[in-house]
């Protein structure tokens, strides 16, 4: 796995170790993990194609989960670097995957591919996608590259358009949907949250358990079921900052919030509110488990531990 220190990588690497055994998973990131674990770990910069190639050969890698990327908010601070890491990193992976006959590649796409021309509610699998962030542009281009490698070289590459992911196990960094994780930590630690999005900004979100299960189910699905080689639309839930605040407040009555929208508001407004994921449901049987209320119960229970 590339990018195993990130919000999703931290949890997905645990699950892959559980599934395949500790001796069969190589985690990697550009820096040492902040929290030490016993998984096999390598420092890999995704721009270092030779190192990736050496690791593939040295460990006889058969599947690649390519999670390394700069996200929507952080990406805007350095568009050129974001493009380089997100695009060249993916191209290195796709090229090496063909060269080394890798069985399967996973590429995470995002709701950041949606833009002002995309239908805002029940966003279909295929629509007008003109993202406004460099992260979104890199993800839509990445999806097209994945489809291209599948069509041209038969590479089995699979992808999900993750909504904002919310989990207690790890903290997100540099995203626009990060508020929905931070709010739980604030509720428990200080009892107050300054939210960087406006109260009625509705965005698609998903609980980490569902996001990880979706990833593993997609990767386990028989190849003939996978008819979509761009990212799959995926529904978890949709809510506004006010709705998640009220849901937490029901459980922690003294919790307070202030809304102080910053530059991320504009990014959030360019995305859509709800998604149609019938393609994922029909092709590989996706089904969501967590709604807002169930997620709040679990997040608070886990974080209080
Ligand atoms: C972000 O906010 O940039 C990410 C994403 C939606 O891909 N969480």
GROMACS .gro file of C-alpha atoms and ligand atoms in nm:
model
  313
    1UNK     CA    1   0.000   0.000   0.000
    2UNK     CA    2   0.120   0.347  -0.091
    3UNK     CA    3   0.010   0.626   0.145
    4UNK     CA    4  -0.061   0.400   0.442
    5UNK     CA    5  -0.020   0.680   0.703
    6UNK     CA    6  -0.323   0.876   0.579
    7UNK     CA    7  -0.676   0.879   0.720
    8UNK     CA    8  -0.801   0.585   0.511
    9UNK     CA    9  -0.462   0.414   0.473
   10UNK     CA   10  -0.422   0.378   0.851
   11UNK     CA   11  -0.744   0.180   0.881
   12UNK     CA   12  -0.730  -0.003   0.549
   13UNK     CA   13  -0.378  -0.132   0.619
   14UNK     CA   14  -0.501  -0.284   0.950
   15UNK     CA   15  -0.783  -0.458   0.763
   16UNK     CA   16  -0.553  -0.587   0.489
   17UNK     CA   17  -0.316  -0.726   0.752
   18UNK     CA   18  -0.614  -0.897   0.922
   19UNK     CA   19  -0.727  -1.040   0.588
   20UNK     CA   20  -0.399  -1.144   0.425
   21UNK     CA   21  -0.165  -1.186   0.725
   22UNK     CA   22   0.110  -0.956   0.848
   23UNK     CA   23   0.374  -1.124   0.631
   24UNK     CA   24   0.175  -1.050   0.314
   25UNK     CA   25   0.122  -0.673   0.339
   26UNK     CA   26   0.383  -0.403   0.279
   27UNK     CA   27   0.275  -0.059   0.404
   28UNK     CA   28   0.453   0.252   0.285
   29UNK     CA   29   0.442   0.628   0.305
   30UNK     CA   30   0.672   0.921   0.245
   31UNK     CA   31   0.729   0.950   0.624
   32UNK     CA   32   0.748   0.713   0.920
   33UNK     CA   33   0.403   0.654   1.074
   34UNK     CA   34   0.324   0.876   1.377
   35UNK     CA   35   0.181   0.578   1.563
   36UNK     CA   36   0.412   0.278   1.560
   37UNK     CA   37   0.267  -0.051   1.441
   38UNK     CA   38   0.416  -0.390   1.373
   39UNK     CA   39   0.328  -0.400   1.000
   40UNK     CA   40   0.607  -0.428   0.750
   41UNK     CA   41   0.679  -0.065   0.653
   42UNK     CA   42   0.891   0.105   0.384
   43UNK     CA   43   0.953   0.474   0.322
   44UNK     CA   44   0.838   0.534  -0.038
   45UNK     CA   45   0.793   0.861  -0.223
   46UNK     CA   46   0.539   0.790  -0.499
   47UNK     CA   47   0.752   0.998  -0.735
   48UNK     CA   48   1.039   0.750  -0.689
   49UNK     CA   49   0.944   0.499  -0.957
   50UNK     CA   50   1.263   0.295  -0.915
   51UNK     CA   51   1.198   0.239  -0.545
   52UNK     CA   52   0.837   0.133  -0.611
   53UNK     CA   53   0.962  -0.107  -0.877
   54UNK     CA   54   1.226  -0.252  -0.642
   55UNK     CA   55   0.967  -0.309  -0.369
   56UNK     CA   56   0.725  -0.476  -0.614
   57UNK     CA   57   1.001  -0.712  -0.727
   58UNK     CA   58   1.159  -0.766  -0.386
   59UNK     CA   59   0.832  -0.856  -0.215
   60UNK     CA   60   0.660  -1.019  -0.515
   61UNK     CA   61   0.369  -0.774  -0.478
   62UNK     CA   62   0.043  -0.887  -0.644
   63UNK     CA   63  -0.196  -0.602  -0.555
   64UNK     CA   64  -0.141  -0.228  -0.511
   65UNK     CA   65  -0.358   0.008  -0.304
   66UNK     CA   66  -0.245   0.352  -0.415
   67UNK     CA   67  -0.372   0.596  -0.151
   68UNK     CA   68  -0.100   0.862  -0.156
   69UNK     CA   69  -0.237   1.206  -0.252
   70UNK     CA   70  -0.269   1.568  -0.141
   71UNK     CA   71  -0.637   1.651  -0.070
   72UNK     CA   72  -0.869   1.934  -0.171
   73UNK     CA   73  -0.786   2.210   0.078
   74UNK     CA   74  -0.414   2.146   0.111
   75UNK     CA   75  -0.387   2.098  -0.265
   76UNK     CA   76  -0.496   2.457  -0.327
   77UNK     CA   77  -0.193   2.584  -0.137
   78UNK     CA   78   0.045   2.422  -0.384
   79UNK     CA   79  -0.134   2.321  -0.704
   80UNK     CA   80   0.182   2.231  -0.894
   81UNK     CA   81   0.310   1.994  -0.627
   82UNK     CA   82  -0.040   1.846  -0.586
   83UNK     CA   83  -0.064   1.775  -0.957
   84UNK     CA   84   0.281   1.616  -0.954
   85UNK     CA   85   0.218   1.389  -0.656
   86UNK     CA   86  -0.139   1.296  -0.749
   87UNK     CA   87  -0.082   1.250  -1.123
   88UNK     CA   88   0.278   1.133  -1.161
   89UNK     CA   89   0.234   0.908  -0.857
   90UNK     CA   90  -0.063   0.736  -1.023
   91UNK     CA   91   0.108   0.710  -1.362
   92UNK     CA   92   0.409   0.547  -1.195
   93UNK     CA   93   0.181   0.293  -1.028
   94UNK     CA   94  -0.021   0.214  -1.342
   95UNK     CA   95   0.288   0.177  -1.555
   96UNK     CA   96   0.467  -0.048  -1.305
   97UNK     CA   97   0.150  -0.249  -1.250
   98UNK     CA   98   0.146  -0.341  -1.621
   99UNK     CA   99   0.522  -0.398  -1.631
  100UNK     CA  100   0.519  -0.631  -1.327
  101UNK     CA  101   0.186  -0.799  -1.414
  102UNK     CA  102   0.014  -0.685  -1.092
  103UNK     CA  103  -0.323  -0.862  -1.043
  104UNK     CA  104  -0.525  -0.569  -0.909
  105UNK     CA  105  -0.482  -0.197  -0.843
  106UNK     CA  106  -0.703   0.021  -0.621
  107UNK     CA  107  -0.725   0.396  -0.691
  108UNK     CA  108  -0.931   0.617  -0.459
  109UNK     CA  109  -1.127   0.885  -0.637
  110UNK     CA  110  -1.346   1.141  -0.461
  111UNK     CA  111  -1.661   1.353  -0.464
  112UNK     CA  112  -1.411   1.631  -0.546
  113UNK     CA  113  -1.450   1.536  -0.914
  114UNK     CA  114  -1.795   1.699  -0.903
  115UNK     CA  115  -1.819   2.068  -0.986
  116UNK     CA  116  -2.066   2.350  -1.050
  117UNK     CA  117  -2.198   2.186  -1.369
  118UNK     CA  118  -2.271   1.853  -1.196
  119UNK     CA  119  -2.631   1.784  -1.085
  120UNK     CA  120  -2.639   1.867  -0.711
  121UNK     CA  121  -2.879   1.600  -0.597
  122UNK     CA  122  -2.875   1.229  -0.678
  123UNK     CA  123  -2.559   1.292  -0.881
  124UNK     CA  124  -2.553   1.019  -1.147
  125UNK     CA  125  -2.254   0.794  -1.216
  126UNK     CA  126  -2.192   0.976  -1.544
  127UNK     CA  127  -2.258   1.350  -1.567
  128UNK     CA  128  -2.074   1.674  -1.637
  129UNK     CA  129  -1.765   1.680  -1.417
  130UNK     CA  130  -1.575   2.009  -1.415
  131UNK     CA  131  -1.404   2.020  -1.075
  132UNK     CA  132  -1.275   2.349  -0.938
  133UNK     CA  133  -0.986   2.222  -0.723
  134UNK     CA  134  -0.656   2.083  -0.845
  135UNK     CA  135  -0.724   1.776  -0.631
  136UNK     CA  136  -1.057   1.724  -0.810
  137UNK     CA  137  -0.894   1.774  -1.149
  138UNK     CA  138  -0.626   1.518  -1.061
  139UNK     CA  139  -0.890   1.268  -0.947
  140UNK     CA  140  -1.106   1.293  -1.260
  141UNK     CA  141  -0.796   1.271  -1.480
  142UNK     CA  142  -0.679   0.978  -1.264
  143UNK     CA  143  -1.008   0.796  -1.319
  144UNK     CA  144  -0.968   0.838  -1.695
  145UNK     CA  145  -0.612   0.706  -1.681
  146UNK     CA  146  -0.734   0.402  -1.487
  147UNK     CA  147  -1.000   0.333  -1.749
  148UNK     CA  148  -0.742   0.385  -2.025
  149UNK     CA  149  -0.500   0.134  -1.869
  150UNK     CA  150  -0.784  -0.115  -1.830
  151UNK     CA  151  -0.894  -0.078  -2.194
  152UNK     CA  152  -0.546  -0.067  -2.342
  153UNK     CA  153  -0.352  -0.312  -2.125
  154UNK     CA  154  -0.625  -0.515  -1.952
  155UNK     CA  155  -0.510  -0.387  -1.610
  156UNK     CA  156  -0.761  -0.480  -1.339
  157UNK     CA  157  -0.788  -0.138  -1.177
  158UNK     CA  158  -1.082  -0.052  -0.953
  159UNK     CA  159  -1.188   0.276  -0.799
  160UNK     CA  160  -1.439   0.440  -0.563
  161UNK     CA  161  -1.540   0.806  -0.545
  162UNK     CA  162  -1.517   0.839  -0.167
  163UNK     CA  163  -1.747   1.089   0.001
  164UNK     CA  164  -1.602   1.263   0.312
  165UNK     CA  165  -1.485   0.978   0.535
  166UNK     CA  166  -1.549   0.991   0.911
  167UNK     CA  167  -1.370   0.762   1.152
  168UNK     CA  168  -1.240   0.758   1.510
  169UNK     CA  169  -0.922   0.565   1.427
  170UNK     CA  170  -0.733   0.839   1.240
  171UNK     CA  171  -0.740   1.213   1.174
  172UNK     CA  172  -0.785   1.348   0.822
  173UNK     CA  173  -0.545   1.614   0.697
  174UNK     CA  174  -0.591   1.880   0.430
  175UNK     CA  175  -0.949   1.800   0.324
  176UNK     CA  176  -1.270   2.003   0.307
  177UNK     CA  177  -1.478   1.735   0.479
  178UNK     CA  178  -1.234   1.718   0.775
  179UNK     CA  179  -1.475   1.922   0.988
  180UNK     CA  180  -1.699   1.617   1.025
  181UNK     CA  181  -1.421   1.434   1.214
  182UNK     CA  182  -1.286   1.734   1.404
  183UNK     CA  183  -1.633   1.811   1.543
  184UNK     CA  184  -1.639   1.483   1.739
  185UNK     CA  185  -1.295   1.543   1.891
  186UNK     CA  186  -1.399   1.899   1.986
  187UNK     CA  187  -1.726   1.778   2.139
  188UNK     CA  188  -1.537   1.542   2.367
  189UNK     CA  189  -1.225   1.745   2.445
  190UNK     CA  190  -1.338   2.111   2.468
  191UNK     CA  191  -1.718   2.107   2.435
  192UNK     CA  192  -1.700   2.372   2.161
  193UNK     CA  193  -1.631   2.366   1.787
  194UNK     CA  194  -1.548   2.647   1.544
  195UNK     CA  195  -1.675   2.508   1.215
  196UNK     CA  196  -1.500   2.620   0.896
  197UNK     CA  197  -1.812   2.551   0.683
  198UNK     CA  198  -2.148   2.729   0.695
  199UNK     CA  199  -2.429   2.558   0.885
  200UNK     CA  200  -2.637   2.453   0.584
  201UNK     CA  201  -2.362   2.315   0.359
  202UNK     CA  202  -2.483   1.966   0.272
  203UNK     CA  203  -2.217   1.716   0.165
  204UNK     CA  204  -2.202   1.341   0.100
  205UNK     CA  205  -2.022   1.153   0.379
  206UNK     CA  206  -1.954   0.795   0.482
  207UNK     CA  207  -1.856   0.620   0.804
  208UNK     CA  208  -1.510   0.462   0.799
  209UNK     CA  209  -1.644   0.108   0.857
  210UNK     CA  210  -1.860   0.140   0.547
  211UNK     CA  211  -1.581   0.301   0.341
  212UNK     CA  212  -1.337   0.020   0.424
  213UNK     CA  213  -1.596  -0.252   0.370
  214UNK     CA  214  -1.685  -0.099   0.031
  215UNK     CA  215  -1.317  -0.100  -0.069
  216UNK     CA  216  -1.266  -0.464   0.028
  217UNK     CA  217  -1.593  -0.575  -0.132
  218UNK     CA  218  -1.506  -0.397  -0.456
  219UNK     CA  219  -1.158  -0.552  -0.461
  220UNK     CA  220  -1.304  -0.899  -0.388
  221UNK     CA  221  -1.575  -0.880  -0.655
  222UNK     CA  222  -1.541  -1.114  -0.953
  223UNK     CA  223  -1.384  -0.926  -1.249
  224UNK     CA  224  -1.687  -0.986  -1.473
  225UNK     CA  225  -1.903  -0.788  -1.228
  226UNK     CA  226  -1.684  -0.479  -1.258
  227UNK     CA  227  -1.820  -0.300  -1.561
  228UNK     CA  228  -1.717   0.048  -1.446
  229UNK     CA  229  -1.347   0.128  -1.465
  230UNK     CA  230  -1.375   0.491  -1.361
  231UNK     CA  231  -1.457   0.552  -0.992
  232UNK     CA  232  -1.788   0.418  -0.858
  233UNK     CA  233  -2.030   0.668  -0.702
  234UNK     CA  234  -2.079   0.557  -0.341
  235UNK     CA  235  -2.344   0.667  -0.091
  236UNK     CA  236  -2.302   0.670   0.282
  237UNK     CA  237  -2.516   0.957   0.409
  238UNK     CA  238  -2.555   1.331   0.351
  239UNK     CA  239  -2.575   1.598   0.620
  240UNK     CA  240  -2.500   1.963   0.699
  241UNK     CA  241  -2.275   2.094   0.980
  242UNK     CA  242  -2.591   2.194   1.169
  243UNK     CA  243  -2.741   1.847   1.140
  244UNK     CA  244  -2.429   1.669   1.267
  245UNK     CA  245  -2.396   1.928   1.545
  246UNK     CA  246  -2.755   1.868   1.658
  247UNK     CA  247  -2.703   1.493   1.644
  248UNK     CA  248  -2.395   1.522   1.870
  249UNK     CA  249  -2.575   1.771   2.097
  250UNK     CA  250  -2.852   1.517   2.157
  251UNK     CA  251  -2.580   1.300   2.311
  252UNK     CA  252  -2.369   1.581   2.467
  253UNK     CA  253  -2.623   1.856   2.557
  254UNK     CA  254  -2.364   2.118   2.664
  255UNK     CA  255  -2.184   2.106   2.326
  256UNK     CA  256  -2.170   2.447   2.146
  257UNK     CA  257  -2.073   2.550   1.791
  258UNK     CA  258  -1.988   2.864   1.593
  259UNK     CA  259  -1.980   2.879   1.215
  260UNK     CA  260  -1.682   3.064   1.069
  261UNK     CA  261  -1.665   2.969   0.700
  262UNK     CA  262  -1.320   3.009   0.541
  263UNK     CA  263  -1.179   2.935   0.192
  264UNK     CA  264  -1.302   2.573   0.220
  265UNK     CA  265  -1.664   2.692   0.201
  266UNK     CA  266  -1.624   2.768  -0.169
  267UNK     CA  267  -1.480   2.422  -0.233
  268UNK     CA  268  -1.767   2.256  -0.045
  269UNK     CA  269  -2.025   2.459  -0.238
  270UNK     CA  270  -1.879   2.336  -0.566
  271UNK     CA  271  -1.950   1.972  -0.471
  272UNK     CA  272  -2.285   1.796  -0.477
  273UNK     CA  273  -2.525   1.717  -0.194
  274UNK     CA  274  -2.652   1.365  -0.256
  275UNK     CA  275  -2.539   1.083  -0.485
  276UNK     CA  276  -2.695   0.805  -0.688
  277UNK     CA  277  -2.485   0.492  -0.636
  278UNK     CA  278  -2.708   0.243  -0.820
  279UNK     CA  279  -2.411   0.137  -1.033
  280UNK     CA  280  -2.215   0.015  -0.728
  281UNK     CA  281  -2.528  -0.150  -0.588
  282UNK     CA  282  -2.616  -0.324  -0.912
  283UNK     CA  283  -2.268  -0.431  -1.020
  284UNK     CA  284  -2.107  -0.555  -0.697
  285UNK     CA  285  -2.386  -0.540  -0.441
  286UNK     CA  286  -2.288  -0.231  -0.239
  287UNK     CA  287  -2.512  -0.161   0.062
  288UNK     CA  288  -2.457   0.107   0.327
  289UNK     CA  289  -2.484   0.025   0.700
  290UNK     CA  290  -2.440   0.353   0.887
  291UNK     CA  291  -2.670   0.657   0.892
  292UNK     CA  292  -2.594   0.980   1.083
  293UNK     CA  293  -2.746   0.865   1.412
  294UNK     CA  294  -2.574   0.525   1.417
  295UNK     CA  295  -2.244   0.684   1.322
  296UNK     CA  296  -2.269   0.944   1.603
  297UNK     CA  297  -2.335   0.670   1.858
  298UNK     CA  298  -2.036   0.467   1.744
  299UNK     CA  299  -1.796   0.763   1.703
  300UNK     CA  300  -1.868   0.896   2.053
  301UNK     CA  301  -1.851   0.550   2.209
  302UNK     CA  302  -1.516   0.476   2.044
  303UNK     CA  303  -1.361   0.818   2.111
  304UNK     CA  304  -1.466   0.816   2.477
  305UNK     CA  305  -1.280   0.488   2.522
  306LIG     C1  306  -1.143   1.618   0.093
  306LIG     O1  307  -1.223   1.679   0.164
  306LIG     O2  308  -1.061   1.671   0.019
  306LIG     C2  309  -1.151   1.467   0.092
  306LIG     C3  310  -1.235   1.418  -0.021
  306LIG     C4  311  -1.380   1.447  -0.022
  306LIG     O3  312  -1.185   1.356  -0.109
  306LIG     N1  313  -1.202   1.420   0.216
   0.00000   0.00000   0.00000
